[in-house]
CSV table of C-alpha atoms in Angstrom, one decimal:
chain,number,residue,atom,x,y,z
A,662,MET,CA,-0.1,-0.1,-0.1
A,663,GLU,CA,2.0,2.9,-1.3
A,664,ASP,CA,-0.4,5.5,-0.3
A,665,THR,CA,0.0,4.5,3.4
A,666,LYS,CA,2.4,6.5,5.5
A,667,GLU,CA,3.3,5.6,9.1
A,668,SER,CA,5.3,8.1,11.2
A,669,TYR,CA,6.4,7.3,15.0
A,670,ARG,CA,6.5,9.8,17.7
A,671,CYS,CA,7.0,8.6,21.1
A,672,ASP,CA,4.3,5.7,21.6
A,673,ASP,CA,2.0,7.0,18.8
A,674,PHE,CA,1.3,6.2,15.2
A,675,VAL,CA,-0.7,7.9,12.8
A,676,VAL,CA,-1.8,6.0,9.7
A,677,ASN,CA,-3.3,7.7,6.6
A,678,ASP,CA,-5.5,5.2,4.8
A,679,THR,CA,-5.7,4.3,1.1
A,680,LYS,CA,-8.6,5.7,-0.7
A,681,LEU,CA,-10.3,2.1,-0.7
A,682,GLY,CA,-9.8,2.2,3.2
A,683,LEU,CA,-7.9,-1.0,3.0
A,684,VAL,CA,-6.2,-0.3,6.5
A,685,GLN,CA,-9.8,0.2,8.2
A,686,LYS,CA,-10.9,-3.3,6.5
A,687,VAL,CA,-7.6,-5.0,7.9
A,688,ARG,CA,-8.5,-3.4,11.4
A,689,GLU,CA,-12.2,-4.8,11.3
A,690,HIS,CA,-11.0,-8.0,10.0
A,691,LEU,CA,-8.6,-8.2,12.8
A,692,GLN,CA,-11.3,-7.2,15.3
A,693,ASN,CA,-13.6,-10.0,14.2
A,694,LEU,CA,-10.9,-12.6,14.2
A,695,GLU,CA,-10.2,-11.6,17.8
A,696,ASN,CA,-13.8,-11.6,19.0
A,697,SER,CA,-14.5,-14.9,17.5
A,698,THR,CA,-11.4,-16.3,19.3
A,699,PHE,CA,-12.7,-14.7,22.5
A,700,THR,CA,-16.1,-16.2,22.3
A,701,ALA,CA,-14.9,-19.5,21.5
A,702,ASP,CA,-12.5,-19.3,24.6
A,703,ARG,CA,-15.4,-18.3,26.8
A,704,HIS,CA,-17.4,-21.2,25.8
A,705,ARG,CA,-14.4,-23.7,26.3
A,706,LYS,CA,-13.8,-22.3,29.8
A,707,ARG,CA,-17.6,-22.6,30.6
A,708,LYS,CA,-17.7,-26.3,29.6
A,709,LEU,CA,-14.6,-26.7,31.8
A,710,LEU,CA,-16.3,-25.4,34.8
A,711,GLU,CA,-19.2,-27.5,34.2
A,712,ASN,CA,-17.1,-30.5,34.0
A,713,SER,CA,-15.6,-30.7,37.5
A,714,SER,CA,-13.2,-33.7,36.5
A,715,LEU,CA,-11.5,-31.4,33.9
A,716,ASN,CA,-11.7,-28.5,36.3
A,717,THR,CA,-9.2,-30.1,38.9
A,718,LYS,CA,-5.6,-30.9,38.5
A,719,LEU,CA,-4.0,-33.7,40.5
A,720,LEU,CA,-1.0,-34.1,42.5
A,721,LYS,CA,0.4,-36.8,44.5
A,722,VAL,CA,0.9,-35.9,48.1
A,723,ASN,CA,2.2,-38.8,50.4
A,724,GLY,CA,1.3,-41.3,48.2
A,725,SER,CA,-2.5,-40.2,47.8
A,726,THR,CA,-4.0,-38.0,45.0
A,727,THR,CA,-5.2,-34.7,46.0
A,728,GLY,CA,-6.6,-31.7,43.8
A,729,ILE,CA,-5.0,-28.1,43.6
A,730,CYS,CA,-6.3,-25.1,42.2
A,731,ALA,CA,-3.1,-23.1,41.4
A,732,THR,CA,-2.7,-21.9,38.0
A,733,GLY,CA,0.9,-20.9,36.3
A,734,LEU,CA,1.5,-17.8,34.2
A,735,ARG,CA,2.9,-18.1,31.0
A,736,ASN,CA,6.1,-16.5,30.3
A,737,LEU,CA,5.7,-13.9,27.1
A,738,GLY,CA,9.4,-13.5,26.5
A,739,ASN,CA,11.5,-12.8,29.6
A,740,THR,CA,8.5,-11.9,31.9
A,741,CYS,CA,9.4,-14.4,34.7
A,742,PHE,CA,10.2,-11.2,36.8
A,743,MET,CA,6.7,-10.0,36.6
A,744,ASN,CA,5.2,-13.6,37.1
A,745,ALA,CA,7.0,-14.0,40.1
A,746,ILE,CA,5.8,-11.0,41.8
A,747,LEU,CA,2.2,-11.6,40.6
A,748,GLN,CA,2.3,-15.0,42.2
A,749,SER,CA,3.8,-13.7,45.2
A,750,LEU,CA,1.1,-11.0,45.6
A,751,SER,CA,-1.7,-13.3,44.8
A,752,ASN,CA,-0.9,-15.3,47.7
A,753,ILE,CA,-1.2,-12.3,50.1
A,754,GLU,CA,-4.7,-12.9,51.1
A,755,GLN,CA,-5.8,-9.6,52.4
A,756,PHE,CA,-4.4,-7.8,49.4
A,757,CYS,CA,-5.6,-10.3,46.8
A,758,CYS,CA,-9.0,-10.6,48.1
A,759,TYR,CA,-9.7,-6.7,48.0
A,760,PHE,CA,-8.9,-6.6,44.2
A,761,LYS,CA,-11.0,-9.7,43.6
A,762,GLU,CA,-14.0,-8.4,45.2
A,763,LEU,CA,-13.6,-5.0,43.1
A,764,PRO,CA,-16.4,-4.5,40.5
A,765,ALA,CA,-15.5,-5.4,37.0
A,766,VAL,CA,-15.3,-2.7,34.3
A,767,GLU,CA,-18.7,-2.2,32.6
A,768,LEU,CA,-18.9,-3.7,29.1
A,769,ARG,CA,-19.5,-1.3,26.3
A,770,ASN,CA,-23.0,-0.5,25.3
A,771,GLY,CA,-24.3,-1.0,21.8
A,772,LYS,CA,-22.6,-3.1,18.9
A,773,THR,CA,-19.3,-3.6,21.0
A,774,ALA,CA,-21.1,-5.2,24.2
A,775,GLY,CA,-19.2,-7.9,25.5
A,776,ARG,CA,-16.5,-8.0,22.7
A,777,ARG,CA,-12.9,-7.3,23.2
A,778,THR,CA,-11.7,-4.0,21.9
A,779,TYR,CA,-8.7,-4.3,19.4
A,780,HIS,CA,-5.8,-2.5,20.9
A,781,THR,CA,-3.6,-0.3,18.8
A,782,ARG,CA,-1.0,1.9,20.2
A,783,SER,CA,-2.6,5.0,19.0
A,784,GLN,CA,-5.4,4.6,21.6
A,785,GLY,CA,-3.6,6.3,24.3
A,786,ASP,CA,-3.3,5.7,28.1
A,787,ASN,CA,-6.7,6.7,29.0
A,788,ASN,CA,-8.2,3.2,27.8
A,789,VAL,CA,-6.2,1.3,30.0
A,790,SER,CA,-6.6,0.4,33.6
A,791,LEU,CA,-3.7,-1.4,35.4
A,792,VAL,CA,-6.2,-2.0,38.6
A,793,GLU,CA,-8.6,-4.0,36.1
A,794,GLU,CA,-6.2,-6.1,34.4
A,795,PHE,CA,-4.6,-6.8,37.8
A,796,ARG,CA,-7.8,-8.0,39.2
A,797,LYS,CA,-8.6,-10.1,36.3
A,798,THR,CA,-5.3,-11.8,36.7
A,799,LEU,CA,-5.6,-12.6,40.3
A,800,CYS,CA,-9.2,-13.7,39.7
A,801,ALA,CA,-7.7,-16.1,37.0
A,802,LEU,CA,-4.9,-17.5,39.3
A,803,TRP,CA,-7.0,-19.8,42.0
A,804,GLN,CA,-9.9,-20.6,39.7
A,805,GLY,CA,-8.5,-24.0,38.6
A,806,SER,CA,-10.0,-23.8,35.1
A,807,GLN,CA,-6.6,-23.7,33.6
A,808,THR,CA,-3.1,-25.0,34.0
A,809,ALA,CA,-1.3,-21.4,32.8
A,810,PHE,CA,-2.7,-17.9,32.3
A,811,SER,CA,-1.3,-15.8,29.9
A,812,PRO,CA,-1.1,-12.1,31.4
A,813,GLU,CA,-0.9,-10.7,28.0
A,814,SER,CA,-3.5,-7.8,28.8
A,815,LEU,CA,-1.9,-6.9,31.8
A,816,PHE,CA,1.2,-6.7,30.5
A,817,TYR,CA,0.0,-4.5,27.6
A,818,VAL,CA,-1.1,-2.1,30.3
A,819,VAL,CA,2.2,-2.2,31.8
A,820,TRP,CA,3.9,-1.4,28.5
A,821,LYS,CA,1.5,1.6,28.3
A,822,ILE,CA,2.1,3.2,31.6
A,823,MET,CA,5.6,1.9,32.8
A,824,PRO,CA,8.1,2.7,29.7
A,825,ASN,CA,10.9,1.2,31.8
A,826,PHE,CA,9.6,-2.2,31.2
A,827,ARG,CA,8.7,-2.2,27.3
A,828,GLY,CA,10.5,-4.8,25.3
A,829,TYR,CA,11.7,-8.5,26.1
A,830,GLN,CA,14.8,-8.3,28.1
A,831,GLN,CA,15.2,-9.5,31.6
A,832,GLN,CA,14.0,-6.9,34.2
A,833,ASP,CA,14.6,-6.6,38.1
A,834,ALA,CA,11.7,-8.1,39.9
A,835,HIS,CA,12.0,-5.8,42.7
A,836,GLU,CA,11.8,-2.5,40.7
A,837,PHE,CA,9.0,-3.9,38.7
A,838,MET,CA,7.3,-4.6,42.3
A,839,ARG,CA,7.7,-1.0,43.3
A,840,TYR,CA,6.4,0.4,40.0
A,841,LEU,CA,3.4,-2.1,40.0
A,842,LEU,CA,2.7,-0.9,43.8
A,843,ASP,CA,3.2,2.5,43.0
A,844,HIS,CA,1.0,2.6,39.9
A,845,LEU,CA,-1.7,0.8,41.7
A,846,HIS,CA,-1.8,3.2,44.5
A,847,LEU,CA,-2.1,6.1,42.2
A,848,GLU,CA,-4.9,4.6,40.1
A,849,LEU,CA,-6.7,3.5,43.3
A,850,GLN,CA,-6.8,7.3,44.4
A,851,GLY,CA,-9.2,8.0,41.4
A,852,GLY,CA,-12.2,6.5,40.5
A,853,PHE,CA,-13.1,3.3,38.8
A,854,ASN,CA,-16.1,2.3,37.1
A,855,GLY,CA,-17.9,4.9,38.8
A,856,VAL,CA,-17.0,4.0,42.3
A,857,SER,CA,-14.6,6.0,44.4
A,858,ARG,CA,-11.7,3.9,45.6
A,859,SER,CA,-11.5,5.8,48.8
A,860,ALA,CA,-15.2,5.1,49.6
A,861,ILE,CA,-14.5,1.3,49.0
A,862,LEU,CA,-11.5,1.5,51.2
A,863,GLN,CA,-13.5,3.1,53.9
A,864,GLU,CA,-16.2,0.5,53.9
A,865,ASN,CA,-13.4,-2.0,54.8
A,866,SER,CA,-13.0,-1.3,58.7
A,867,ALA,CA,-10.3,-4.2,58.9
A,868,LEU,CA,-8.0,-2.0,56.5
A,869,SER,CA,-9.0,1.7,57.3
A,870,GLY,CA,-9.2,1.4,61.1
A,871,SER,CA,-5.4,1.1,61.5
A,872,ASN,CA,-4.0,2.7,58.3
A,873,LYS,CA,-1.9,5.6,58.9
A,874,CYS,CA,0.4,5.6,56.4
A,875,CYS,CA,0.1,7.6,53.3
A,876,ILE,CA,2.4,7.8,50.5
A,877,ASN,CA,1.8,10.3,47.7
A,878,GLY,CA,-1.7,11.4,48.9
A,879,ALA,CA,-4.7,9.6,50.2
A,880,SER,CA,-4.3,6.2,51.5
A,881,THR,CA,-5.5,3.1,49.5
A,882,VAL,CA,-5.4,-0.7,50.1
A,883,VAL,CA,-1.6,-0.6,49.1
A,884,THR,CA,-0.8,1.7,51.7
A,885,ALA,CA,-3.1,0.0,54.3
A,886,ILE,CA,-1.4,-3.5,53.9
A,887,PHE,CA,2.1,-2.5,52.8
A,888,GLY,CA,2.8,0.9,54.1
A,889,GLY,CA,4.8,1.5,57.3
A,890,ILE,CA,6.8,4.3,58.8
A,891,LEU,CA,10.5,4.8,59.6
A,892,GLN,CA,12.1,7.2,61.8
A,893,ASN,CA,15.4,8.5,60.3
A,894,GLU,CA,17.7,10.1,63.1
A,895,VAL,CA,20.6,11.9,62.5
A,896,ASN,CA,23.1,13.6,65.4
A,897,CYS,CA,25.7,16.0,64.5
A,898,LEU,CA,29.0,14.7,65.8
A,899,ILE,CA,30.2,18.4,66.6
A,900,CYS,CA,27.4,20.2,68.2
A,901,GLY,CA,25.2,17.2,69.1
A,902,THR,CA,21.9,18.7,67.3
A,903,GLU,CA,19.6,15.7,66.7
A,904,SER,CA,17.2,15.7,63.5
A,905,ARG,CA,14.4,13.5,63.1
A,906,LYS,CA,12.2,12.8,60.1
A,907,PHE,CA,9.5,10.2,59.4
A,908,ASP,CA,9.6,8.6,56.0
A,909,PRO,CA,6.8,6.2,54.7
A,910,PHE,CA,7.8,3.0,53.2
A,911,LEU,CA,6.3,0.0,51.1
A,912,ASP,CA,9.3,-2.3,51.9
A,913,LEU,CA,12.6,-2.3,53.2
A,914,SER,CA,16.0,-2.7,51.0
A,915,LEU,CA,18.6,-4.5,53.4
A,916,ASP,CA,22.3,-4.8,52.6
A,917,ILE,CA,23.9,-8.2,53.1
A,918,PRO,CA,26.7,-7.4,55.5
A,919,SER,CA,30.3,-7.5,53.7
A,920,GLN,CA,31.6,-10.1,56.1
A,921,PHE,CA,28.9,-12.8,54.7
A,922,ARG,CA,29.4,-11.9,51.1
A,923,ASN,CA,31.5,-14.9,50.3
A,924,LYS,CA,29.2,-17.4,52.1
A,925,ARG,CA,27.4,-18.9,49.0
A,926,SER,CA,25.5,-21.7,50.8
A,927,LYS,CA,23.9,-22.6,54.1
A,928,ASN,CA,26.3,-25.8,54.5
A,929,GLN,CA,29.7,-24.0,53.8
A,930,GLU,CA,31.8,-24.3,56.6
A,931,ASN,CA,34.2,-21.1,56.4
A,932,GLY,CA,32.4,-18.8,59.0
A,933,PRO,CA,28.8,-18.3,60.4
A,934,VAL,CA,25.7,-18.2,58.2
A,935,CYS,CA,24.2,-14.9,57.5
A,936,SER,CA,20.6,-14.4,58.8
A,937,LEU,CA,17.8,-12.1,58.1
A,938,ARG,CA,18.4,-10.6,61.6
A,939,ASP,CA,22.0,-10.0,60.7
A,940,CYS,CA,20.6,-7.8,57.5
A,941,LEU,CA,18.0,-6.1,59.9
A,942,ARG,CA,20.5,-5.3,62.2
A,943,SER,CA,23.0,-3.9,59.5
A,944,PHE,CA,20.0,-1.7,58.5
A,945,THR,CA,18.9,-0.3,62.0
A,946,ASP,CA,22.4,0.0,63.7
A,947,LEU,CA,24.0,3.3,64.0
A,948,GLU,CA,26.0,4.3,61.3
A,949,GLU,CA,28.7,7.1,61.0
A,950,LEU,CA,28.2,9.1,57.6
A,951,ASP,CA,31.3,9.2,55.5
A,952,GLU,CA,32.9,12.1,53.7
A,953,THR,CA,30.4,12.1,50.6
A,954,GLU,CA,27.3,12.1,52.9
A,955,LEU,CA,28.0,15.1,55.6
A,956,TYR,CA,25.0,16.5,57.1
A,957,MET,CA,24.0,20.1,57.0
A,958,CYS,CA,23.7,21.0,60.6
A,959,HIS,CA,21.5,24.0,61.1
A,960,LYS,CA,22.9,24.9,64.3
A,961,CYS,CA,26.6,24.8,63.0
A,962,LYS,CA,25.2,26.2,59.7
A,963,LYS,CA,27.5,24.0,57.7
A,964,LYS,CA,28.2,20.4,56.5
A,965,GLN,CA,29.4,18.3,59.4
A,966,LYS,CA,30.1,14.7,60.1
A,967,SER,CA,27.2,12.8,61.8
A,968,THR,CA,25.7,9.6,62.7
A,969,LYS,CA,22.6,7.8,61.4
A,970,LYS,CA,20.2,5.5,62.9
A,971,PHE,CA,16.7,4.0,61.5
A,972,TRP,CA,13.9,2.9,63.7
A,973,ILE,CA,10.6,1.8,62.7
A,974,GLN,CA,7.8,3.9,64.0
A,975,LYS,CA,5.0,1.9,62.4
A,976,LEU,CA,5.1,-1.6,61.2
A,977,PRO,CA,3.0,-2.7,58.2
A,978,LYS,CA,0.4,-5.6,57.8
A,979,VAL,CA,2.6,-7.2,55.3
A,980,LEU,CA,6.5,-6.6,55.5
A,981,CYS,CA,8.3,-6.8,52.4
A,982,LEU,CA,12.0,-7.3,52.7
A,983,HIS,CA,14.4,-6.7,49.7
A,984,LEU,CA,17.9,-8.3,50.0
A,985,LYS,CA,20.3,-6.2,48.2
A,986,ARG,CA,21.9,-8.8,46.0
A,987,PHE,CA,22.9,-6.5,43.2
A,988,HIS,CA,25.4,-3.6,43.4
A,989,TRP,CA,27.4,-1.4,41.0
A,990,THR,CA,31.2,-2.0,40.8
A,991,ALA,CA,33.2,0.7,38.5
A,992,TYR,CA,31.7,-0.9,35.1
A,993,LEU,CA,29.3,-3.9,36.4
A,994,ARG,CA,26.3,-4.6,38.2
A,995,ASN,CA,27.4,-7.8,40.1
A,996,LYS,CA,25.2,-10.1,42.3
A,997,VAL,CA,25.9,-11.1,45.8
A,998,ASP,CA,25.2,-14.8,45.9
A,999,THR,CA,25.1,-15.2,49.7
A,1000,TYR,CA,22.7,-17.6,51.2
A,1001,VAL,CA,20.6,-15.6,53.8
A,1002,GLU,CA,18.9,-17.8,56.5
A,1003,PHE,CA,15.2,-16.6,57.0
A,1004,PRO,CA,12.6,-17.8,59.1
A,1005,LEU,CA,9.3,-19.5,57.8
A,1006,ARG,CA,7.2,-18.2,61.1
A,1007,GLY,CA,7.8,-16.2,64.0
A,1008,LEU,CA,10.0,-13.2,62.7
A,1009,ASP,CA,10.0,-10.9,65.8
A,1010,MET,CA,10.3,-7.3,64.8
A,1011,LYS,CA,9.9,-5.6,68.2
A,1012,CYS,CA,13.5,-4.8,68.7
A,1013,TYR,CA,13.9,-2.5,65.7
A,1014,LEU,CA,10.6,-0.5,66.9
A,1015,LEU,CA,11.0,3.2,68.0
A,1016,GLU,CA,8.3,2.4,70.8
A,1017,PRO,CA,8.3,-1.3,71.5
A,1018,GLU,CA,6.4,-0.8,74.7
A,1019,ASN,CA,3.4,0.4,73.0
A,1020,SER,CA,3.0,-2.6,70.9
A,1021,GLY,CA,1.1,-5.7,71.6
A,1022,PRO,CA,2.5,-9.2,72.4
A,1023,GLU,CA,1.8,-10.6,69.2
A,1024,SER,CA,1.7,-7.6,66.6
A,1025,CYS,CA,5.2,-7.7,66.2
A,1026,LEU,CA,5.5,-11.4,65.0
A,1027,TYR,CA,5.3,-12.1,61.1
A,1028,ASP,CA,5.1,-15.4,59.3
A,1029,LEU,CA,6.5,-15.9,55.6
A,1030,ALA,CA,3.8,-15.7,52.9
A,1031,ALA,CA,6.0,-15.7,49.8
A,1032,VAL,CA,9.6,-15.8,48.5
A,1033,VAL,CA,11.0,-14.3,45.4
A,1034,VAL,CA,14.3,-16.1,43.9
A,1035,HIS,CA,16.7,-15.0,41.5
A,1036,HIS,CA,18.5,-17.9,39.9
A,1037,GLY,CA,21.9,-16.8,37.8
A,1038,SER,CA,24.4,-14.3,38.0
A,1039,GLY,CA,23.2,-10.9,36.8
A,1040,VAL,CA,20.4,-8.7,37.0
A,1041,GLY,CA,19.9,-8.6,33.3
A,1042,SER,CA,20.0,-12.3,32.9
A,1043,GLY,CA,19.0,-15.2,34.8
A,1044,HIS,CA,15.6,-16.7,35.8
A,1045,TYR,CA,13.0,-15.5,38.7
A,1046,THR,CA,10.8,-17.9,40.4
A,1047,ALA,CA,8.7,-17.7,43.7
A,1048,TYR,CA,7.7,-19.9,46.5
A,1049,ALA,CA,4.4,-19.2,48.3
A,1050,THR,CA,2.1,-20.7,50.7
A,1051,HIS,CA,-1.5,-21.2,50.1
A,1052,GLU,CA,-4.1,-22.8,52.8
A,1053,GLY,CA,-1.1,-24.4,54.5
A,1054,ARG,CA,0.8,-25.8,51.6
A,1055,TRP,CA,3.8,-24.4,49.8
A,1056,PHE,CA,4.0,-24.1,46.2
A,1057,HIS,CA,6.8,-23.3,43.6
A,1058,PHE,CA,5.9,-21.1,41.1
A,1059,ASN,CA,8.2,-21.3,37.7
A,1060,ASP,CA,6.1,-19.5,35.0
A,1061,SER,CA,3.5,-21.9,33.8
A,1062,THR,CA,4.6,-24.7,36.0
A,1063,VAL,CA,3.3,-24.9,39.5
A,1064,THR,CA,4.6,-27.9,41.8
A,1065,LEU,CA,3.9,-28.7,45.4
A,1066,THR,CA,6.8,-28.3,47.7
A,1067,ASP,CA,7.9,-28.5,51.3
A,1068,GLU,CA,9.3,-26.3,53.9
A,1069,ASP,CA,12.8,-27.7,54.0
A,1070,THR,CA,13.1,-26.6,50.0
A,1071,VAL,CA,11.6,-23.2,51.0
A,1072,VAL,CA,14.3,-22.2,53.6
A,1073,LYS,CA,17.3,-23.4,51.5
A,1074,ALA,CA,16.5,-20.8,48.6
A,1075,LYS,CA,18.5,-17.9,48.3
A,1076,ALA,CA,15.8,-15.2,48.7
A,1077,TYR,CA,15.8,-11.9,46.8
A,1078,ILE,CA,12.5,-10.6,48.2
A,1079,LEU,CA,10.6,-11.7,51.3
A,1080,PHE,CA,6.9,-11.4,51.9
A,1081,TYR,CA,5.9,-11.5,55.6
A,1082,VAL,CA,2.2,-11.3,56.9
A,1083,GLU,CA,1.5,-9.9,60.6
A,1084,ARG,CA,0.5,-12.8,62.8
A,1085,GLN,CA,-3.1,-12.7,64.1
A,1086,ALA,CA,-3.4,-12.7,67.8
A,1087,LYS,CA,-4.8,-16.3,68.1
A,1088,ALA,CA,-1.4,-17.5,66.5
A,1089,GLY,CA,1.1,-19.2,68.6
A,1090,SER,CA,4.1,-17.4,70.2
A,1091,ASP,CA,7.4,-19.1,68.7
A,1092,LYS,CA,10.0,-16.3,67.8
A,1093,LEU,CA,12.8,-15.9,65.4
């Protein structure tokens, strides 16, 4: 079609159709093909739901056969970083249930009712909803009607609103998680399908009652569940002036102490094993700032040497801990492959609190819900998988493959991101 001209500017393209309208005919044909495929797929899923024998996947556990409803996520081209995060979040019950219970986007009226819209890059960002595609993905993961779900619609939205993740190269799972939570938080602050998200949040007393952490505006389910508050305390070493600042957080990034960085496995004999407590202690211990981080003392009226210490002023309902396994050298970003020992249950955070005396006996205890693991040597390569617990059983999520596993396997993993859920008061009292 010689009369057709395409020009690109950022993420848009403009097409001048031929005199016979051939481009429009191609688009309509593609629209009809996709809608017919969608209709056939919907009928197929309905038949699967009607037939319980087809609706259940079976695993052998202790010699007997049992059914599970876990669903994998197809890899769309180095999208294991996204799949591992989605599977982890889907197993954080309070967070997942909130999205699954949201109303779906209303279908269009008229001729397009019930039909998929054929997406083109010229549609613009106003036609996509991260919250809606995230909701649909979470709903698909534990229905048990399919072995693997393809998150292509969600990935399309990610491309639209998160330019850093366009393309098919490997990405950092932690960076993706932060972008995802931040964008969910921003979209939830607005309206969705005619319903105010803040109104929905206020109706959920279990979330809004203890939510005091706001990041970038009004609170949402993201800050209600993942939001905590740090106190950053800086002391001038010359005059003793103390400066305090409160910073909200959705996760804590912990350094692996340098003395453990050659310890690559749990069973290696040269020295003690690094524990999660070592990483937390390194994060909260008093630290003297170096010459490149001199503190501007308002009393001395110039930059001075100082010390810094973090306290946790408010713990979140879900404590997300990111172990900083990737660091920059002069030219490369290397991986710290140290094994870090972590507890499956009873992580006690009381000693890191600013005012531990004001916390209840069980409010500082956390049990592990999910672990993201990076396999390989570099952030731009390798592979991500996740372990997560669901209804008392541990699963390993490796893209489209989901397998039942055990606690012994989980604790041997070289964790990259850990998701700990606040223990309810009725639970036991074993501690780290």
